CSV table of C-alpha atoms in Angstrom, one decimal:
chain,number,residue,atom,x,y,z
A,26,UNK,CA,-21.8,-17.8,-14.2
A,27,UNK,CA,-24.1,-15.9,-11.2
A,28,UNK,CA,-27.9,-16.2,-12.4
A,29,UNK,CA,-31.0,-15.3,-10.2
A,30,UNK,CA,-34.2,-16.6,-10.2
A,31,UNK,CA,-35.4,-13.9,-12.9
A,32,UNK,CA,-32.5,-15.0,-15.2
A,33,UNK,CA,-33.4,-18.5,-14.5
A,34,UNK,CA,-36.9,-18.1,-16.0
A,35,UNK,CA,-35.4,-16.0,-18.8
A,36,UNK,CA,-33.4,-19.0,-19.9
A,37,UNK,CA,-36.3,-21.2,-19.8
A,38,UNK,CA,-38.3,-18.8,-21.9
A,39,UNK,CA,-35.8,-18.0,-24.2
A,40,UNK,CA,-35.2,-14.5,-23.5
A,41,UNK,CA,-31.5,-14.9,-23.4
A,42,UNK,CA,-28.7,-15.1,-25.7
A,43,UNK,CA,-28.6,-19.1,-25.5
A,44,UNK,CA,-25.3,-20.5,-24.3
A,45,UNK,CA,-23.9,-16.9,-23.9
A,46,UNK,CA,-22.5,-15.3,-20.3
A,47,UNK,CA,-20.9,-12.4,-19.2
A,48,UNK,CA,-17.9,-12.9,-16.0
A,49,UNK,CA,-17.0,-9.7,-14.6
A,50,UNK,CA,-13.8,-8.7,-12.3
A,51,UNK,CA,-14.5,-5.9,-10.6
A,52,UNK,CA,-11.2,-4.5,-9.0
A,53,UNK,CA,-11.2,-1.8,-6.2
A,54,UNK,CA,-8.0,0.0,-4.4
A,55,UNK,CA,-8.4,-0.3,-0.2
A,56,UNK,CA,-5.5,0.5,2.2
A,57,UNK,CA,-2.3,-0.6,-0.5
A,58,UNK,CA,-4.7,-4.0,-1.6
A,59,UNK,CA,-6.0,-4.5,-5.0
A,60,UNK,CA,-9.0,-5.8,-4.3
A,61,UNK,CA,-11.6,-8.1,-6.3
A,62,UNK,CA,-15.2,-8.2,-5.7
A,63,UNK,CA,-16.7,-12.2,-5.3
A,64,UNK,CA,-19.9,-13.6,-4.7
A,65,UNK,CA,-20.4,-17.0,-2.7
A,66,UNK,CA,-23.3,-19.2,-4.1
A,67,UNK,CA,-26.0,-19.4,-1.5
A,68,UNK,CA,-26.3,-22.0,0.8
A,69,UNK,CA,-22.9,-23.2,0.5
A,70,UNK,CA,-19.2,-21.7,0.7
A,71,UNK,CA,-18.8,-21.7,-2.5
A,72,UNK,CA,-17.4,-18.2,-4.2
A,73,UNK,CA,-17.0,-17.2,-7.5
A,74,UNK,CA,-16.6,-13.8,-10.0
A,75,UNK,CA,-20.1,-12.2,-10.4
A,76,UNK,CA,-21.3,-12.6,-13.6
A,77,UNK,CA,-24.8,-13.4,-15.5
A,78,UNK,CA,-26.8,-13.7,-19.0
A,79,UNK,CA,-26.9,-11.5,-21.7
A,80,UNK,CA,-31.0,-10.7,-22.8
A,81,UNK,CA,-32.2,-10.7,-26.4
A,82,UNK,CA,-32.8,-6.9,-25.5
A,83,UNK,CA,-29.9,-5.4,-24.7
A,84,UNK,CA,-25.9,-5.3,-26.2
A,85,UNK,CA,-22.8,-6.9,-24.4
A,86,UNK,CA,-22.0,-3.7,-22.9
A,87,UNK,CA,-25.8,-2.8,-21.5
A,88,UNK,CA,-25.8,-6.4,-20.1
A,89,UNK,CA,-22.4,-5.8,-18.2
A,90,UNK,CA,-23.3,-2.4,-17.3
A,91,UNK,CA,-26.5,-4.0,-15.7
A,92,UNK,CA,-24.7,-7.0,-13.8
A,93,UNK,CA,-22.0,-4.5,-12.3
A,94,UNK,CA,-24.9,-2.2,-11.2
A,95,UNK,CA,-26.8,-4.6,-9.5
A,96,UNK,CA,-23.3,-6.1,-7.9
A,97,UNK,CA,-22.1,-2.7,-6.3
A,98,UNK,CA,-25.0,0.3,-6.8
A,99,UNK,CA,-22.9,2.2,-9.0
A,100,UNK,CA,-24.2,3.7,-12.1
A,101,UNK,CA,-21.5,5.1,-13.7
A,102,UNK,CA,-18.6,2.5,-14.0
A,103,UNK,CA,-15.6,2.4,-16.2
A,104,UNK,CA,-15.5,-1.4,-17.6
A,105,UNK,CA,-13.3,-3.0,-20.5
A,106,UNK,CA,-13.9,-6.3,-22.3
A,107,UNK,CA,-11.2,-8.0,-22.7
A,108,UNK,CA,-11.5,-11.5,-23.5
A,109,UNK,CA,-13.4,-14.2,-24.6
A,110,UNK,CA,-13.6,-17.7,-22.6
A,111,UNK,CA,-14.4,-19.8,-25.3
A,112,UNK,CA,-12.9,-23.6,-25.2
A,113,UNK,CA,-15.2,-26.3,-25.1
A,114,UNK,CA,-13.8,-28.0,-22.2
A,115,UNK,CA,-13.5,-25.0,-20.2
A,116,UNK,CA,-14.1,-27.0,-16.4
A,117,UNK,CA,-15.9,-30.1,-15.3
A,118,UNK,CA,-19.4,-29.4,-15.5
A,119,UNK,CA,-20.3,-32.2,-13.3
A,120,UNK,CA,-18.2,-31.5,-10.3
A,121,UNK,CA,-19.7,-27.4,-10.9
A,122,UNK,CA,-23.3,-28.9,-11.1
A,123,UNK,CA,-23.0,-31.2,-8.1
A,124,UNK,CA,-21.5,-28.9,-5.8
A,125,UNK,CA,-24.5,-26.4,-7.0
A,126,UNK,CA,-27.4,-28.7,-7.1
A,127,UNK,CA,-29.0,-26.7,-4.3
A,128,UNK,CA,-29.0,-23.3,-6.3
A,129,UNK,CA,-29.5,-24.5,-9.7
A,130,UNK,CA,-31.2,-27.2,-11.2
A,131,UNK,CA,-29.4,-29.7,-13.3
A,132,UNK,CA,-30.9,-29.3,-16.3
A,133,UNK,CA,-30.4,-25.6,-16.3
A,134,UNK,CA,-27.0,-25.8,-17.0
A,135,UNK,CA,-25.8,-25.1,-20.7
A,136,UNK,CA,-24.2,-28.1,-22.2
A,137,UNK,CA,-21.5,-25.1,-23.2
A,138,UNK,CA,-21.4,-21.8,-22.4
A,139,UNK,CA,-19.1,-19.0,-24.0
A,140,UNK,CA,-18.2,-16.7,-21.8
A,141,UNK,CA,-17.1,-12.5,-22.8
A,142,UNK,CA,-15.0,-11.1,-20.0
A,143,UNK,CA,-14.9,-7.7,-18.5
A,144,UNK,CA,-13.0,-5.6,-16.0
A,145,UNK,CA,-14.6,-3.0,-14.1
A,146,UNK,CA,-12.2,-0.4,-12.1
A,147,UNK,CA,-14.2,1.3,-9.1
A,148,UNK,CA,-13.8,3.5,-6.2
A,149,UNK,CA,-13.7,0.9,-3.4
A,150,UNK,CA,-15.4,3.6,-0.3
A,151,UNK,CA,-18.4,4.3,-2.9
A,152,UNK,CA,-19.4,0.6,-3.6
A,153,UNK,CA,-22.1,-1.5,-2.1
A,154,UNK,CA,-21.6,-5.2,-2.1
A,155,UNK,CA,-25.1,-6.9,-3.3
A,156,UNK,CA,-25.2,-10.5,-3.2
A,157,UNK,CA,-28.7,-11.5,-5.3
A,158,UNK,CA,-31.1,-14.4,-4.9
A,159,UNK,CA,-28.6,-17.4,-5.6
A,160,UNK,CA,-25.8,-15.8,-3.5
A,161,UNK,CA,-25.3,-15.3,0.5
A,162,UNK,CA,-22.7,-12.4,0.2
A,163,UNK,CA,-20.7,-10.3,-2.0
A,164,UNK,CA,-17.7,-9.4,-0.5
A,165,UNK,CA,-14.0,-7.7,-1.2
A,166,UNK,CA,-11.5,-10.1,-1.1
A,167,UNK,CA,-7.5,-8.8,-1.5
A,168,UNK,CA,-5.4,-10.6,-4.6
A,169,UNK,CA,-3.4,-12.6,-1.7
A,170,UNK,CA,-6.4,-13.5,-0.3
A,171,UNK,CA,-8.7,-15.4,-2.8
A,172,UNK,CA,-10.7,-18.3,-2.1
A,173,UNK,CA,-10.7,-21.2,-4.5
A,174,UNK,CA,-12.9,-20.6,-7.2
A,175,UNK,CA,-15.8,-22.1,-9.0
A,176,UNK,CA,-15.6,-22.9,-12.9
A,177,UNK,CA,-13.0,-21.4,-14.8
A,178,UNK,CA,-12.6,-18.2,-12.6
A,179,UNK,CA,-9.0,-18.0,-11.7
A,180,UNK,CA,-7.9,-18.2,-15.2
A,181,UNK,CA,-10.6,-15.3,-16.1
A,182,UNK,CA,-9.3,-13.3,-13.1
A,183,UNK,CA,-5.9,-13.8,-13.8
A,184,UNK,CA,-6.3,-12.9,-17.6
A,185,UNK,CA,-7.9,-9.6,-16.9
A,186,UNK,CA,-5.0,-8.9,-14.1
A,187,UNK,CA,-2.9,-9.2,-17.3
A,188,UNK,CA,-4.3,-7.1,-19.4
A,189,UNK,CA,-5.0,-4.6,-16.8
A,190,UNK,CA,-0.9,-4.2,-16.5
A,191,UNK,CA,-0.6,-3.7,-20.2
A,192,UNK,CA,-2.9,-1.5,-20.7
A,193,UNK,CA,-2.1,0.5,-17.2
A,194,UNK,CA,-0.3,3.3,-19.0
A,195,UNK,CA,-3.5,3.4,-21.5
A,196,UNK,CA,-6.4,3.2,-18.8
A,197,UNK,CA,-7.3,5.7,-16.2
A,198,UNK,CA,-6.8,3.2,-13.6
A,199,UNK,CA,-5.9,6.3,-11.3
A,200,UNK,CA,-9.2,8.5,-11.7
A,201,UNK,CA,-11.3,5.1,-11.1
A,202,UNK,CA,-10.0,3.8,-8.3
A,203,UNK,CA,-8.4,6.3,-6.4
A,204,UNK,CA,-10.8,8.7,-4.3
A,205,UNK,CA,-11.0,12.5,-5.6
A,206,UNK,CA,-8.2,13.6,-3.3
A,207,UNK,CA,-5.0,11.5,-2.5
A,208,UNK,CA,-1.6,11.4,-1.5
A,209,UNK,CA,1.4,10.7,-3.8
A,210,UNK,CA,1.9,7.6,-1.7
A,211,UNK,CA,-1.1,6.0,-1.9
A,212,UNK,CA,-1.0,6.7,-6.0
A,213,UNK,CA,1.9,5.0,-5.8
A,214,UNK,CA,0.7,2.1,-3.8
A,215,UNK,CA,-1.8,1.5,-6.2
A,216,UNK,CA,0.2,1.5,-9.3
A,217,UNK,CA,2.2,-1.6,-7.2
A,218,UNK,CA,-0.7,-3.6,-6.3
A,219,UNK,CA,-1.7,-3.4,-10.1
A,220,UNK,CA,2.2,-4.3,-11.3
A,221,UNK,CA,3.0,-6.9,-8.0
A,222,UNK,CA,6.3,-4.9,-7.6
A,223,UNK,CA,8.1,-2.0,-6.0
A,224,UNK,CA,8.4,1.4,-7.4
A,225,UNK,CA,11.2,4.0,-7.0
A,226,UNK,CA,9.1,6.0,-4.8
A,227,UNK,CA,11.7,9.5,-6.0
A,228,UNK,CA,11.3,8.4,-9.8
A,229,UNK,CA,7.9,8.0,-9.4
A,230,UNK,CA,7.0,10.9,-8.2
A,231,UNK,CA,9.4,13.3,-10.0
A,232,UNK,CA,7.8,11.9,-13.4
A,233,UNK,CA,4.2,11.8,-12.0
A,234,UNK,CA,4.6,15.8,-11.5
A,235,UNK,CA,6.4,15.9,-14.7
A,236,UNK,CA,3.7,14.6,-16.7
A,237,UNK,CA,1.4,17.1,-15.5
A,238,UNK,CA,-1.4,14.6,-14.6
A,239,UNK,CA,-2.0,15.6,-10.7
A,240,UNK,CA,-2.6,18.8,-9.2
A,241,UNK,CA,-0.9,19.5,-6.0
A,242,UNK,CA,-3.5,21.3,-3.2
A,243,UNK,CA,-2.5,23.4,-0.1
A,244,UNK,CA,-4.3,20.5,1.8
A,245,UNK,CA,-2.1,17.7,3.9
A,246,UNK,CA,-3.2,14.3,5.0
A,247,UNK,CA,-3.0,14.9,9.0
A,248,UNK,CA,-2.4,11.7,11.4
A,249,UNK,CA,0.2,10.0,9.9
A,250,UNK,CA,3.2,8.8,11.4
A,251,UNK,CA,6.1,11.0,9.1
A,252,UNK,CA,5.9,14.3,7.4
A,253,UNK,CA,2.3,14.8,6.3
A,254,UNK,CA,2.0,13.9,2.9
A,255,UNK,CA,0.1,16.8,0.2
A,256,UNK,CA,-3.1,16.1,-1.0
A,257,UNK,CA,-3.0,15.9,-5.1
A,258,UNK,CA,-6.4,15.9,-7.1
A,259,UNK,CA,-6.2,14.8,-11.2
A,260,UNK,CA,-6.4,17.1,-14.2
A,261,UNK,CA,-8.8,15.0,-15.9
A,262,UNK,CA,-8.2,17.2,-19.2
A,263,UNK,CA,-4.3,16.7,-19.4
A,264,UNK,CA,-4.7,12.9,-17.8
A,265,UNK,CA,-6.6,12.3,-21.2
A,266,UNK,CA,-4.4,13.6,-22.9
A,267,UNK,CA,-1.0,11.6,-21.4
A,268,UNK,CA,-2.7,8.1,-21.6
A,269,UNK,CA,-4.3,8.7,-25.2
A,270,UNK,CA,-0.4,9.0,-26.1
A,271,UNK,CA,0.9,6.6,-23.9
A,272,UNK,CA,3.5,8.6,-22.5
A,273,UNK,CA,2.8,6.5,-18.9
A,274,UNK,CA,4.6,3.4,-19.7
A,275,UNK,CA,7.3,4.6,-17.5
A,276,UNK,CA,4.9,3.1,-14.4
């Protein structure tokens, strides 16, 4: 759990939803990585998922919505709870409260917190990393690439990796986090790093045209080493309409 100084005073005033936080995993798509955004705890090298407190005001959604905006500047983001972190052991609260001591005082910590997780799919080029007043930085980090991190965050990352690959033929991973024009390889790259395996690069894109979701344009991608790959652009109206009936789970 991330909490500024403002969130901090909320708790003590009871402006929160007690013993309620929201962890968010914000994937991004950058040169054939899936990428996560983290955020290391001021003052010490510490990293961890951003995340925060839910207000009295505001649903589960507005108070994702809010933590994601203030993490990367987008407005507009396409997010997806999909778990709740509820065990009442979830880490040793000690060790997390020691190692934070300078951020956060002691007796700020909730005895327990439950914890609702989301997923946020961005475009990677139109973020803007924001650390806040307990953090130092907010940074990209690729999958192979992860720090250790605090509390209980692998296992939150790792279970909304999961359900990102079973709902990818469901979820327009593709319109999110690919940029408005792109090549067939680099959809194709992206649909790996989500899976963590190889494609048939001929079967994928004989049933990618087949599907009708991409538009080819007279444009090529210029500067790369073989045959200049086409530019493709989505359909957004027939892309709805091919993951509302599933027929992606070919990926």
């Amino acid at each position: 759990m991330i909490v500024s100084n403002p969130e901090l005073l909320a708790i003590q005033n009871s402006e929160v939803v007690p013993q309620l936080t929201l962890d968010c995993v914000i994937f991004g798509f950058h040169a054939g990585q899936l990428k996560v955004l983290l955020v290391k705890w001021k003052g010490t090298n510490f990293w961890s998922l951003p995340g925060g407190v839910v207000r009295q005001s505001e649903s589960l959604n507005d108070a994702a919505t809010r933590i994601l905006t203030q993490r990367t500047g987008l407005v507009d983001i396409f997010l997806r709870q999909f778990h709740t972190f509820g065990d009442s052991n979830r880490y040793d609260k000690e060790s997390v409260s020691e190692k934070l001591a300078s951020v956060v005082p002691k007796h700020m910590w909730y005895d327990r917190a439950i914890s609702v997780g989301y997923y946020a799919l961005v475009n990677y080029a139109q973020v803007f990393p924001t650390p806040d007043e307990m953090s130092d930085s907010c940074e990209w980090r690729g999958l192979d690439e992860l720090p250790e991190l605090l509390f209980d965050h692998s296992e939150i990352l790792k279970t909304a990796l999961d359900y990102l690959r079973k709902e990818i033929a469901h979820q327009p991973v593709g319109l999110n986090l690919l940029p408005l024009k792109f090549t067939m390889p680099e959809m194709m790259r992206m649909y790996e790093a989500i899976l963590g395996r190889k494609i048939d690069p001929r079967n994928f894109q004989k049933k990618i045209l087949k599907s009708g979701i991409v538009i080819k344009s007279k444009e090529v991608k210029k500067g790369t080493a073989h045959r200049s790959p086409f530019f493709y652009y989505f359909d957004n109206k027939k892309y709805g309409e091919v993951l509302q009936s599933g027929s992606l789970f070919f990926i």
